[in-house]
Short mmCIF file of C-alpha atoms and ligand atoms in Angstrom, two decimals:
data_model
loop_
_atom_site.label_atom_id
_atom_site.label_comp_id
_atom_site.label_asym_id
_atom_site.label_seq_id
_atom_site.Cartn_x
_atom_site.Cartn_y
_atom_site.Cartn_z
CA MET A 27 -120.15 -15.99 35.37
CA TYR A 28 -119.00 -16.53 38.94
CA LEU A 29 -115.62 -18.31 39.12
CA THR A 30 -113.90 -19.70 42.20
CA ASP A 31 -110.39 -18.49 42.97
CA GLU A 32 -108.95 -21.68 41.53
CA GLN A 33 -110.98 -21.38 38.33
CA GLN A 34 -110.05 -17.72 37.97
CA ALA A 35 -106.38 -18.61 38.39
CA MET A 36 -106.67 -21.23 35.67
CA LEU A 37 -108.31 -18.67 33.42
CA ASN A 38 -105.55 -16.18 34.23
CA GLY A 39 -102.94 -18.62 32.99
CA GLU A 40 -101.49 -19.90 36.27
CA GLN A 41 -101.52 -23.40 34.81
CA GLY A 42 -100.19 -22.24 31.46
CA GLU A 43 -101.49 -20.81 28.26
CA VAL A 44 -103.20 -23.96 27.01
CA MET A 45 -105.21 -24.45 30.20
CA ALA A 46 -106.17 -20.76 30.10
CA LYS A 47 -107.54 -21.26 26.58
CA VAL A 48 -109.43 -24.37 27.67
CA MET A 49 -111.02 -22.44 30.54
CA GLU A 50 -111.84 -19.51 28.29
CA THR A 51 -113.64 -21.87 25.90
CA LEU A 52 -115.67 -23.40 28.73
CA VAL A 53 -116.59 -20.00 30.18
CA ARG A 54 -117.70 -18.67 26.80
CA TYR A 55 -119.66 -21.83 26.09
CA GLY A 56 -121.37 -21.57 29.47
CA GLU A 57 -122.17 -17.88 29.06
CA LEU A 58 -123.85 -18.64 25.76
CA PHE A 59 -126.32 -20.84 27.65
CA GLY A 60 -126.72 -18.57 30.68
CA ALA A 61 -124.61 -20.67 33.07
CA GLU A 62 -123.73 -18.84 36.29
CA ARG A 63 -120.89 -21.07 37.40
CA LEU A 64 -118.62 -23.96 36.52
CA VAL A 65 -119.14 -27.19 38.46
CA PRO A 66 -116.63 -30.04 38.93
CA VAL A 67 -116.81 -33.07 36.65
CA THR A 68 -117.27 -36.01 39.02
CA GLY A 69 -117.56 -39.01 36.69
CA LYS A 70 -114.62 -41.39 37.18
CA HIS A 71 -113.88 -41.52 33.46
CA ASN A 72 -114.69 -39.26 30.58
CA HIS A 73 -115.99 -40.30 27.16
CA LEU A 74 -114.91 -38.62 23.92
CA VAL A 75 -116.95 -38.62 20.76
CA THR A 76 -114.13 -38.10 18.26
CA SER A 77 -112.78 -41.56 17.57
CA PHE A 78 -111.72 -41.28 13.97
CA GLY A 79 -108.58 -40.01 12.36
CA LEU A 80 -110.08 -38.20 9.38
CA LYS A 81 -107.44 -36.52 7.25
CA MET A 82 -109.26 -33.19 7.29
CA MET A 83 -109.17 -33.07 11.08
CA THR A 84 -105.69 -31.54 11.25
CA PRO A 85 -106.87 -28.71 13.59
CA VAL A 86 -108.04 -31.36 16.08
CA PHE A 87 -104.72 -33.21 15.91
CA ASP A 88 -102.90 -29.91 16.43
CA LEU A 89 -105.04 -29.09 19.44
CA MET A 90 -104.48 -32.55 20.92
CA GLN A 91 -100.75 -32.13 20.42
CA LYS A 92 -100.76 -28.74 22.16
CA ILE A 93 -102.62 -30.29 25.10
CA LEU A 94 -100.14 -33.16 25.24
CA ASP A 95 -97.11 -30.89 24.94
CA ALA A 96 -98.44 -28.59 27.65
CA GLY A 97 -98.88 -31.60 29.95
CA VAL A 98 -102.31 -30.44 31.10
CA ALA A 99 -104.09 -33.70 30.32
CA SER A 100 -102.54 -35.72 33.12
CA GLY A 101 -104.91 -37.65 35.28
CA GLN A 102 -107.90 -37.86 32.98
CA THR A 103 -108.97 -41.23 31.60
CA PHE A 104 -111.62 -41.82 28.99
CA SER A 105 -113.30 -44.17 26.58
CA VAL A 106 -114.04 -43.03 23.06
CA ASP A 107 -116.57 -43.72 20.30
CA PRO A 108 -116.14 -46.79 18.05
CA ARG A 109 -113.36 -47.23 15.54
CA PRO A 110 -114.34 -46.31 11.97
CA VAL A 111 -112.86 -49.34 10.22
CA ASP A 112 -112.65 -53.07 10.79
CA LYS A 113 -111.29 -55.62 8.34
CA ALA A 114 -114.02 -58.04 9.41
CA VAL A 115 -116.70 -55.89 7.77
CA PRO A 116 -117.17 -56.64 4.05
CA ALA A 117 -115.69 -53.99 1.75
CA ASN A 118 -114.31 -54.26 -1.76
CA PHE A 119 -110.89 -53.13 -2.97
CA LEU A 120 -111.98 -49.59 -3.88
CA GLN A 121 -113.98 -49.09 -0.70
CA ASN A 122 -110.97 -50.23 1.33
CA PHE A 123 -108.71 -47.90 -0.61
CA ILE A 124 -110.93 -44.95 0.30
CA PHE A 125 -111.12 -46.03 3.96
CA ASN A 126 -107.41 -46.62 4.45
CA LYS A 127 -105.70 -44.20 2.11
CA ILE A 128 -108.12 -41.28 1.95
CA MET A 129 -110.65 -41.13 4.77
CA TYR A 130 -109.04 -42.65 7.84
CA ALA A 131 -105.40 -42.59 6.79
CA THR A 132 -104.41 -40.86 10.04
CA GLN A 133 -106.25 -43.32 12.30
CA ASP A 134 -103.11 -44.90 13.82
CA PHE A 135 -101.57 -41.50 14.51
CA TYR A 136 -104.77 -40.26 16.17
CA GLU A 137 -105.12 -43.42 18.26
CA GLY A 138 -101.54 -42.84 19.45
CA GLN A 139 -102.53 -39.36 20.60
CA LEU A 140 -105.60 -40.72 22.38
CA GLU A 141 -103.51 -43.28 24.22
CA LYS A 142 -101.10 -40.61 25.44
CA LEU A 143 -104.03 -38.43 26.45
CA GLY A 144 -105.52 -41.07 28.77
CA LEU A 145 -107.48 -43.67 26.80
CA MET A 146 -108.78 -46.25 29.31
CA GLY A 147 -107.36 -49.15 27.32
CA LYS A 148 -106.36 -49.97 23.78
CA ASP A 149 -109.85 -51.29 23.09
CA ALA A 150 -111.94 -48.67 24.87
CA PHE A 151 -113.64 -47.75 21.59
CA THR A 152 -117.44 -47.92 21.78
CA CYS A 153 -120.47 -45.68 22.11
CA THR A 154 -121.84 -47.98 24.85
CA CYS A 155 -119.04 -47.22 27.31
CA TYR A 156 -121.57 -47.58 30.14
CA MET A 157 -121.82 -51.35 29.66
CA ASP A 158 -120.47 -53.32 32.64
CA GLU A 159 -117.93 -55.05 30.39
CA VAL A 160 -116.44 -51.71 29.30
CA GLY A 161 -116.25 -50.16 32.74
CA ASN A 162 -117.18 -46.53 32.17
CA LYS A 163 -120.52 -46.51 33.95
CA PRO A 164 -121.24 -43.26 35.79
CA GLU A 165 -122.95 -43.21 39.16
CA LYS A 166 -126.27 -41.53 39.82
CA GLY A 167 -125.71 -37.78 40.27
CA ASP A 168 -122.29 -37.77 38.58
CA ILE A 169 -121.53 -34.67 36.50
CA LEU A 170 -120.15 -35.61 33.10
CA SER A 171 -118.48 -33.95 30.15
CA TRP A 172 -119.61 -36.26 27.35
CA ALA A 173 -120.81 -35.51 23.83
CA GLU A 174 -121.88 -38.80 22.20
CA SER A 175 -125.64 -38.25 22.01
CA SER A 176 -126.68 -41.88 22.53
CA ALA A 177 -124.42 -42.19 25.59
CA VAL A 178 -125.47 -38.81 27.02
CA VAL A 179 -129.17 -39.69 26.88
CA TYR A 180 -128.50 -43.10 28.45
CA ALA A 181 -126.33 -41.68 31.24
CA ASN A 182 -128.90 -38.99 32.07
CA SER A 183 -132.02 -41.11 31.81
CA VAL A 184 -131.10 -44.66 32.84
CA LEU A 185 -128.18 -43.97 35.18
CA GLY A 186 -129.34 -40.64 36.61
CA ALA A 187 -126.04 -38.91 35.87
CA ARG A 188 -126.02 -35.28 34.70
CA CYS A 189 -124.65 -34.22 31.35
CA ASN A 190 -125.56 -31.74 28.65
CA ARG A 191 -125.56 -32.59 24.96
CA ASN A 192 -122.14 -31.09 24.41
CA SER A 193 -120.35 -30.96 21.10
CA GLY A 194 -117.17 -32.87 20.35
CA ILE A 195 -114.04 -31.05 21.63
CA ILE A 196 -116.12 -29.35 24.34
CA ASP A 197 -116.27 -32.83 25.91
CA LEU A 198 -112.46 -32.89 25.87
CA MET A 199 -112.18 -29.36 27.29
CA GLY A 200 -114.46 -30.19 30.23
CA SER A 201 -112.51 -33.33 30.89
CA ILE A 202 -109.13 -31.57 30.87
CA ALA A 203 -110.22 -28.66 33.05
CA GLY A 204 -112.31 -30.88 35.31
CA TYR A 205 -115.19 -28.38 35.14
CA VAL A 206 -118.31 -27.89 33.03
CA PRO A 207 -120.72 -24.95 32.91
CA GLU A 208 -123.89 -25.52 34.90
CA PHE A 209 -127.02 -25.16 32.80
CA GLY A 210 -129.76 -27.26 31.19
CA LEU A 211 -129.66 -30.92 32.15
CA LEU A 212 -127.24 -30.24 34.99
CA THR A 213 -129.96 -28.38 36.90
CA ASP A 214 -133.08 -29.72 38.67
CA GLU A 215 -135.23 -27.32 36.69
CA GLY A 216 -133.71 -28.39 33.37
CA ARG A 217 -134.50 -32.02 34.16
CA LYS A 218 -138.22 -31.40 34.46
CA ALA A 219 -140.44 -32.81 31.72
CA THR A 220 -142.23 -30.37 29.45
CA TRP A 221 -143.94 -33.18 27.54
CA VAL A 222 -146.03 -36.08 28.80
CA VAL A 223 -146.08 -39.01 26.40
CA GLU A 224 -148.87 -41.54 26.83
CA VAL A 225 -148.08 -44.87 25.19
CA ARG A 226 -151.25 -46.80 24.36
CA THR A 227 -150.10 -49.46 21.93
CA SER A 228 -151.55 -52.97 21.69
CA LYS A 229 -148.10 -54.62 21.72
CA LYS A 230 -144.61 -53.77 22.93
CA PRO A 231 -143.55 -50.83 20.77
CA GLU A 232 -140.37 -51.23 18.73
CA ALA A 233 -137.74 -49.36 20.77
CA GLN A 234 -136.23 -47.57 17.79
CA LEU A 235 -139.62 -46.60 16.38
CA LEU A 236 -141.04 -45.30 19.65
CA GLY A 237 -137.85 -43.32 20.26
CA SER A 238 -138.04 -41.87 16.77
CA ALA A 239 -141.68 -40.79 17.21
CA ILE A 240 -140.95 -39.12 20.54
CA GLY A 241 -137.73 -37.48 19.32
CA MET A 242 -139.41 -35.99 16.28
CA LYS A 243 -142.27 -34.64 18.39
CA VAL A 244 -140.52 -33.20 21.45
CA MET A 245 -137.16 -32.34 19.78
CA GLU A 246 -134.80 -31.18 22.57
CA ALA A 247 -137.39 -31.18 25.37
CA VAL A 248 -137.56 -33.68 28.24
CA PRO A 249 -140.44 -36.18 27.91
CA TYR A 250 -142.10 -38.07 30.79
CA ILE A 251 -143.33 -41.33 29.33
CA LYS A 252 -146.28 -43.21 30.75
CA GLY A 253 -147.74 -46.58 29.79
CA MET A 254 -144.50 -48.58 29.43
CA GLU A 255 -144.90 -50.72 32.53
CA PRO A 256 -146.59 -53.65 30.75
CA TRP A 257 -143.67 -53.80 28.31
CA LEU A 258 -140.65 -52.94 30.43
CA GLY A 259 -141.71 -53.68 34.00
CA THR A 260 -140.43 -51.70 36.94
CA GLU A 261 -136.84 -52.96 37.21
CA LEU A 262 -133.84 -51.82 35.20
CA ASN A 263 -132.76 -55.35 34.27
CA ASP A 264 -130.66 -56.26 31.21
CA ALA A 265 -133.65 -56.45 28.89
CA ALA A 266 -135.04 -53.07 30.00
CA CYS A 267 -131.61 -51.39 29.79
CA THR A 268 -131.04 -52.79 26.31
CA TYR A 269 -134.44 -51.52 25.19
CA LEU A 270 -133.77 -48.08 26.69
CA LYS A 271 -130.33 -47.93 25.01
CA ASP A 272 -131.93 -48.28 21.56
CA PHE A 273 -134.98 -46.20 22.42
CA GLY A 274 -132.85 -43.35 23.78
CA ALA A 275 -130.50 -43.29 20.79
CA ALA A 276 -133.51 -42.87 18.52
CA THR A 277 -134.93 -40.00 20.62
CA ALA A 278 -131.52 -38.32 20.55
CA SER A 279 -130.92 -38.68 16.82
CA ASN A 280 -134.42 -38.29 15.39
CA GLY A 281 -134.87 -35.35 17.72
CA ALA A 282 -132.35 -33.91 20.16
CA VAL A 283 -133.47 -35.50 23.42
CA GLY A 284 -130.83 -35.57 26.15
CA LEU A 285 -133.00 -36.93 28.96
CA TYR A 286 -136.27 -38.82 29.26
CA HIS A 287 -138.13 -40.21 32.25
CA ILE A 288 -140.08 -43.47 32.15
CA ALA A 289 -142.81 -43.63 34.80
CA GLY A 290 -142.05 -46.24 37.45
CA LEU A 291 -138.74 -47.28 35.88
CA THR A 292 -135.97 -44.71 35.43
CA PRO A 293 -134.32 -43.48 38.64
CA GLU A 294 -135.68 -39.95 38.89
CA ALA A 295 -139.18 -41.01 37.82
CA LYS A 296 -139.12 -43.70 40.52
CA GLU A 297 -138.09 -41.17 43.16
CA GLN A 298 -140.11 -38.15 42.20
CA GLY A 299 -142.96 -39.50 40.09
CA GLU A 300 -145.15 -36.89 38.43
CA ALA A 301 -143.52 -34.09 40.43
CA LEU A 302 -141.01 -34.20 37.56
CA ILE A 303 -143.62 -32.89 35.15
CA ALA A 304 -143.45 -29.12 34.59
CA ASP A 305 -146.59 -26.98 34.69
CA ASN A 306 -148.39 -26.74 31.37
CA ALA A 307 -146.58 -29.75 29.91
CA GLN A 308 -147.84 -30.73 26.48
CA VAL A 309 -149.29 -34.19 25.82
CA TYR A 310 -148.47 -36.63 23.01
CA VAL A 311 -150.46 -39.85 22.69
CA ILE A 312 -148.85 -42.75 20.86
CA ASP A 313 -150.96 -45.65 19.65
CA ASP A 314 -150.44 -48.29 16.94
CA ALA A 315 -151.66 -45.94 14.22
CA GLU A 316 -149.24 -43.21 15.27
CA LEU A 317 -146.28 -45.59 15.18
CA GLN A 318 -147.37 -46.78 11.73
CA ARG A 319 -147.64 -43.16 10.57
CA VAL A 320 -144.09 -42.47 11.74
CA TYR A 321 -142.77 -45.64 10.10
CA ASP A 322 -144.48 -44.77 6.80
CA SER A 323 -143.04 -41.26 6.88
CA TYR A 324 -139.42 -42.41 6.51
CA PRO A 325 -138.15 -41.57 3.05
CA VAL A 326 -136.35 -44.32 1.12
CA ILE A 327 -133.37 -42.68 -0.50
CA TRP A 328 -131.90 -45.65 -2.33
CA LYS A 329 -131.43 -45.05 -6.03
CA ASN A 330 -133.34 -48.24 -6.78
CA LYS A 331 -136.01 -48.62 -4.11
CA ASP A 332 -136.45 -52.32 -4.98
CA ALA A 333 -132.76 -53.19 -4.83
CA LYS A 334 -131.75 -56.35 -2.99
CA PRO A 335 -129.95 -55.32 0.21
CA LYS A 336 -126.19 -55.81 0.04
CA LEU A 337 -125.47 -55.44 3.73
CA CYS A 338 -127.30 -55.38 7.05
CA PHE A 339 -126.02 -53.53 10.12
CA MET A 340 -127.34 -54.22 13.61
CA GLY A 341 -125.88 -52.50 16.64
CA CYS A 342 -126.05 -48.74 16.37
CA PRO A 343 -125.66 -48.08 19.29
CA HIS A 344 -123.47 -51.11 19.94
CA MET A 345 -125.32 -54.26 21.01
CA SER A 346 -125.36 -55.51 24.57
CA LEU A 347 -124.31 -59.03 25.54
CA GLU A 348 -127.92 -59.96 26.12
CA GLN A 349 -128.81 -58.65 22.65
CA LEU A 350 -126.07 -60.71 20.99
CA LYS A 351 -127.33 -63.82 22.76
CA SER A 352 -131.02 -63.28 22.06
CA TRP A 353 -130.29 -62.47 18.40
CA THR A 354 -128.28 -65.68 18.10
CA ASP A 355 -131.36 -67.61 19.20
CA LYS A 356 -133.61 -65.61 16.88
CA VAL A 357 -131.39 -65.96 13.80
CA GLU A 358 -130.98 -69.71 14.35
CA ALA A 359 -134.70 -70.28 14.75
CA ALA A 360 -135.62 -68.12 11.75
CA LEU A 361 -133.03 -69.82 9.54
CA LYS A 362 -134.39 -73.20 10.52
CA ALA A 363 -137.96 -72.11 9.74
CA ALA A 364 -136.83 -70.75 6.37
CA GLY A 365 -134.88 -73.91 5.54
CA ASN A 366 -131.59 -72.00 5.23
CA SER A 367 -128.33 -72.64 7.02
CA LYS A 368 -126.71 -69.20 6.59
CA VAL A 369 -127.97 -65.62 6.44
CA VAL A 370 -128.91 -64.61 2.90
CA ILE A 371 -127.69 -61.01 3.24
CA PRO A 372 -124.19 -60.21 4.59
CA THR A 373 -124.98 -59.19 8.16
CA VAL A 374 -122.83 -57.40 10.74
CA PHE A 375 -123.64 -57.23 14.46
CA THR A 376 -121.60 -54.53 16.18
CA ALA A 377 -120.68 -54.32 19.86
CA ALA A 378 -117.98 -52.96 22.15
CA PRO A 379 -114.69 -54.87 21.96
CA ALA A 380 -115.07 -55.86 25.63
CA VAL A 381 -118.63 -57.11 25.05
CA LEU A 382 -117.48 -59.09 22.01
CA ALA A 383 -114.64 -60.60 24.04
CA LYS A 384 -117.12 -61.78 26.67
CA PHE A 385 -119.50 -63.04 24.01
CA GLU A 386 -116.66 -65.06 22.45
CA LYS A 387 -116.37 -66.99 25.70
CA THR A 388 -120.00 -68.10 25.58
CA GLU A 389 -121.48 -71.05 23.72
CA TYR A 390 -123.44 -68.53 21.62
CA ALA A 391 -120.37 -67.28 19.71
CA PRO A 392 -119.74 -70.39 17.57
CA ARG A 393 -123.48 -70.72 17.01
CA LEU A 394 -123.76 -67.15 15.71
CA LYS A 395 -120.69 -67.67 13.55
CA ALA A 396 -122.29 -70.76 12.02
CA THR A 397 -125.22 -68.62 10.85
CA GLY A 398 -122.81 -66.48 8.83
CA VAL A 399 -123.38 -63.33 10.90
CA ILE A 400 -120.17 -61.29 11.33
CA THR A 401 -119.39 -59.51 14.59
CA SER A 402 -117.45 -56.26 14.64
CA TYR A 403 -116.53 -53.27 16.81
CA ILE A 404 -117.01 -50.79 13.94
CA CYS A 405 -119.28 -47.72 13.92
CA PRO A 406 -121.69 -48.40 11.03
CA LEU A 407 -122.11 -44.66 10.48
CA MET A 408 -118.38 -44.26 9.81
CA TYR A 409 -118.58 -47.12 7.33
CA MET A 410 -121.51 -45.52 5.53
CA ASN A 411 -119.65 -42.20 5.31
CA ASN A 412 -117.50 -43.77 2.62
CA PRO A 413 -119.30 -42.59 -0.54
CA LEU A 414 -118.83 -45.99 -2.17
CA CYS A 415 -120.53 -47.65 0.83
CA GLY A 416 -123.21 -44.97 1.13
CA SER A 417 -124.38 -45.74 -2.39
CA MET A 418 -125.02 -49.39 -1.49
CA PRO A 419 -128.46 -50.66 -0.43
CA VAL A 420 -127.90 -51.20 3.31
CA ILE A 421 -130.61 -52.16 5.80
CA THR A 422 -130.69 -51.62 9.54
CA SER A 423 -133.01 -51.50 12.53
CA SER A 424 -131.14 -48.44 13.81
CA ASN A 425 -133.06 -45.23 13.50
CA LYS A 426 -129.86 -43.28 14.11
CA LEU A 427 -128.20 -44.92 11.13
CA ARG A 428 -131.31 -44.30 9.03
CA THR A 429 -131.30 -40.63 9.99
CA TYR A 430 -127.69 -39.89 9.15
CA THR A 431 -127.07 -42.18 6.17
CA THR A 432 -128.81 -43.80 3.19
CA ALA A 433 -129.44 -46.99 5.20
CA ARG A 434 -133.05 -48.14 5.14
CA TYR A 435 -134.88 -48.81 8.41
CA TYR A 436 -136.81 -51.99 9.11
CA THR A 437 -138.24 -53.27 12.37
CA ASP A 438 -136.38 -56.07 14.15
CA ASP A 439 -138.84 -58.67 12.86
CA GLU A 440 -138.52 -57.42 9.30
CA ILE A 441 -134.73 -57.46 9.54
CA LEU A 442 -134.84 -61.01 10.85
CA MET A 443 -137.02 -62.08 7.94
CA GLN A 444 -134.82 -60.31 5.40
CA ILE A 445 -131.54 -61.77 6.58
CA THR A 446 -132.79 -65.30 7.09
CA LYS A 447 -135.29 -65.71 4.27
CA GLY A 448 -135.10 -62.68 1.98
CA GLY A 449 -138.03 -60.30 1.47
CA LYS A 450 -139.99 -58.54 4.21
FE1 LIG B 512 -122.63 -45.72 18.10
FE2 LIG B 512 -121.70 -45.09 15.74
FE3 LIG B 512 -124.22 -45.66 16.06
S1 LIG B 512 -121.19 -44.12 17.63
S2 LIG B 512 -124.70 -44.97 18.07
S3 LIG B 512 -122.50 -47.07 16.36
S4 LIG B 512 -123.43 -44.01 14.85
#
């Protein structure tokens, strides 16, 4: 790999042993993927995926401490994925014991390390760091060192930034060194679409279902998606961005998509059109029947498939302000139609702390509270990692949560029916 004089000096230890190790890791990582050089990280803030103080993560804490002691982290600022626990989310005595004494017992210590390392603010814990309220929104063309898959795919696709699907810790290394290896989605060639997806559905496809179908088909390839204009329009307004947030997270978790282009909507597709499509791209047609096939293919891994749901999670990735507002309207109307005053299944809507703070200032907040829906900043996946929670019948409209946990997926309409009336 070609290194500049400055990079070579860092590798040679001119900025100390810890920085030399960081550079060595980045160089080796890049060489593995055929990178020929390291390029500067240009995003204003970084985003780290590791937000939880799991007891077994001692090597990570040790590494963080070495970085802090060596003083090489100065200058970097970052947001981080959501906190793993929140008292607002229902949990019984035993579940809480496991959360606080066994699983995330080192959370406070780890958060202290993050703060010293450059956390943007005490509450900068969310996977949707790119929301305006949070303030970590990269510019088009920015080079990033992120790892959270749902944020990487959003930054690449909707914002036009450039970031590979890095692993946790590599995100931190890139941020500290200020360089990342150039390969894959950082290159023009790597951003070309090798799949064309033609959407021919009779109604607006469920974001999380469409994303799942595409992710499972194209895996880590870049898809160019046609046929979405009737459903999303040609402007990246709040509604379109919210849709793409959920759609992208599903492509990234049900497959390994790091970038997609939507014809006539996402920045590179608007600029370059079909010139983004690589020669010999494969074609995938999605109609109503295909979406139904994908939906029907999801295994239900509850012990009792007919169990009454004990909890519903919405907001994986975290909900946007517009989503919290529109869901308040929907829950109110559905409760009224069902003749109920409160949700019939304990329901948690999750969002970034900064989004929740803004929501609290709106007239929607007391209305949502009156329906019995709880708001939280938690990561539902971290909650479900508690074995006593994972064995509960939990429902969600998040295809990421379905993929990684025992939670059962339902469409938004089905979720609404379940939480306001019971039954599908
Ligand atoms: Fe975000 Fe946690 Fe889901 S990080 S995407 S809420 S798994």
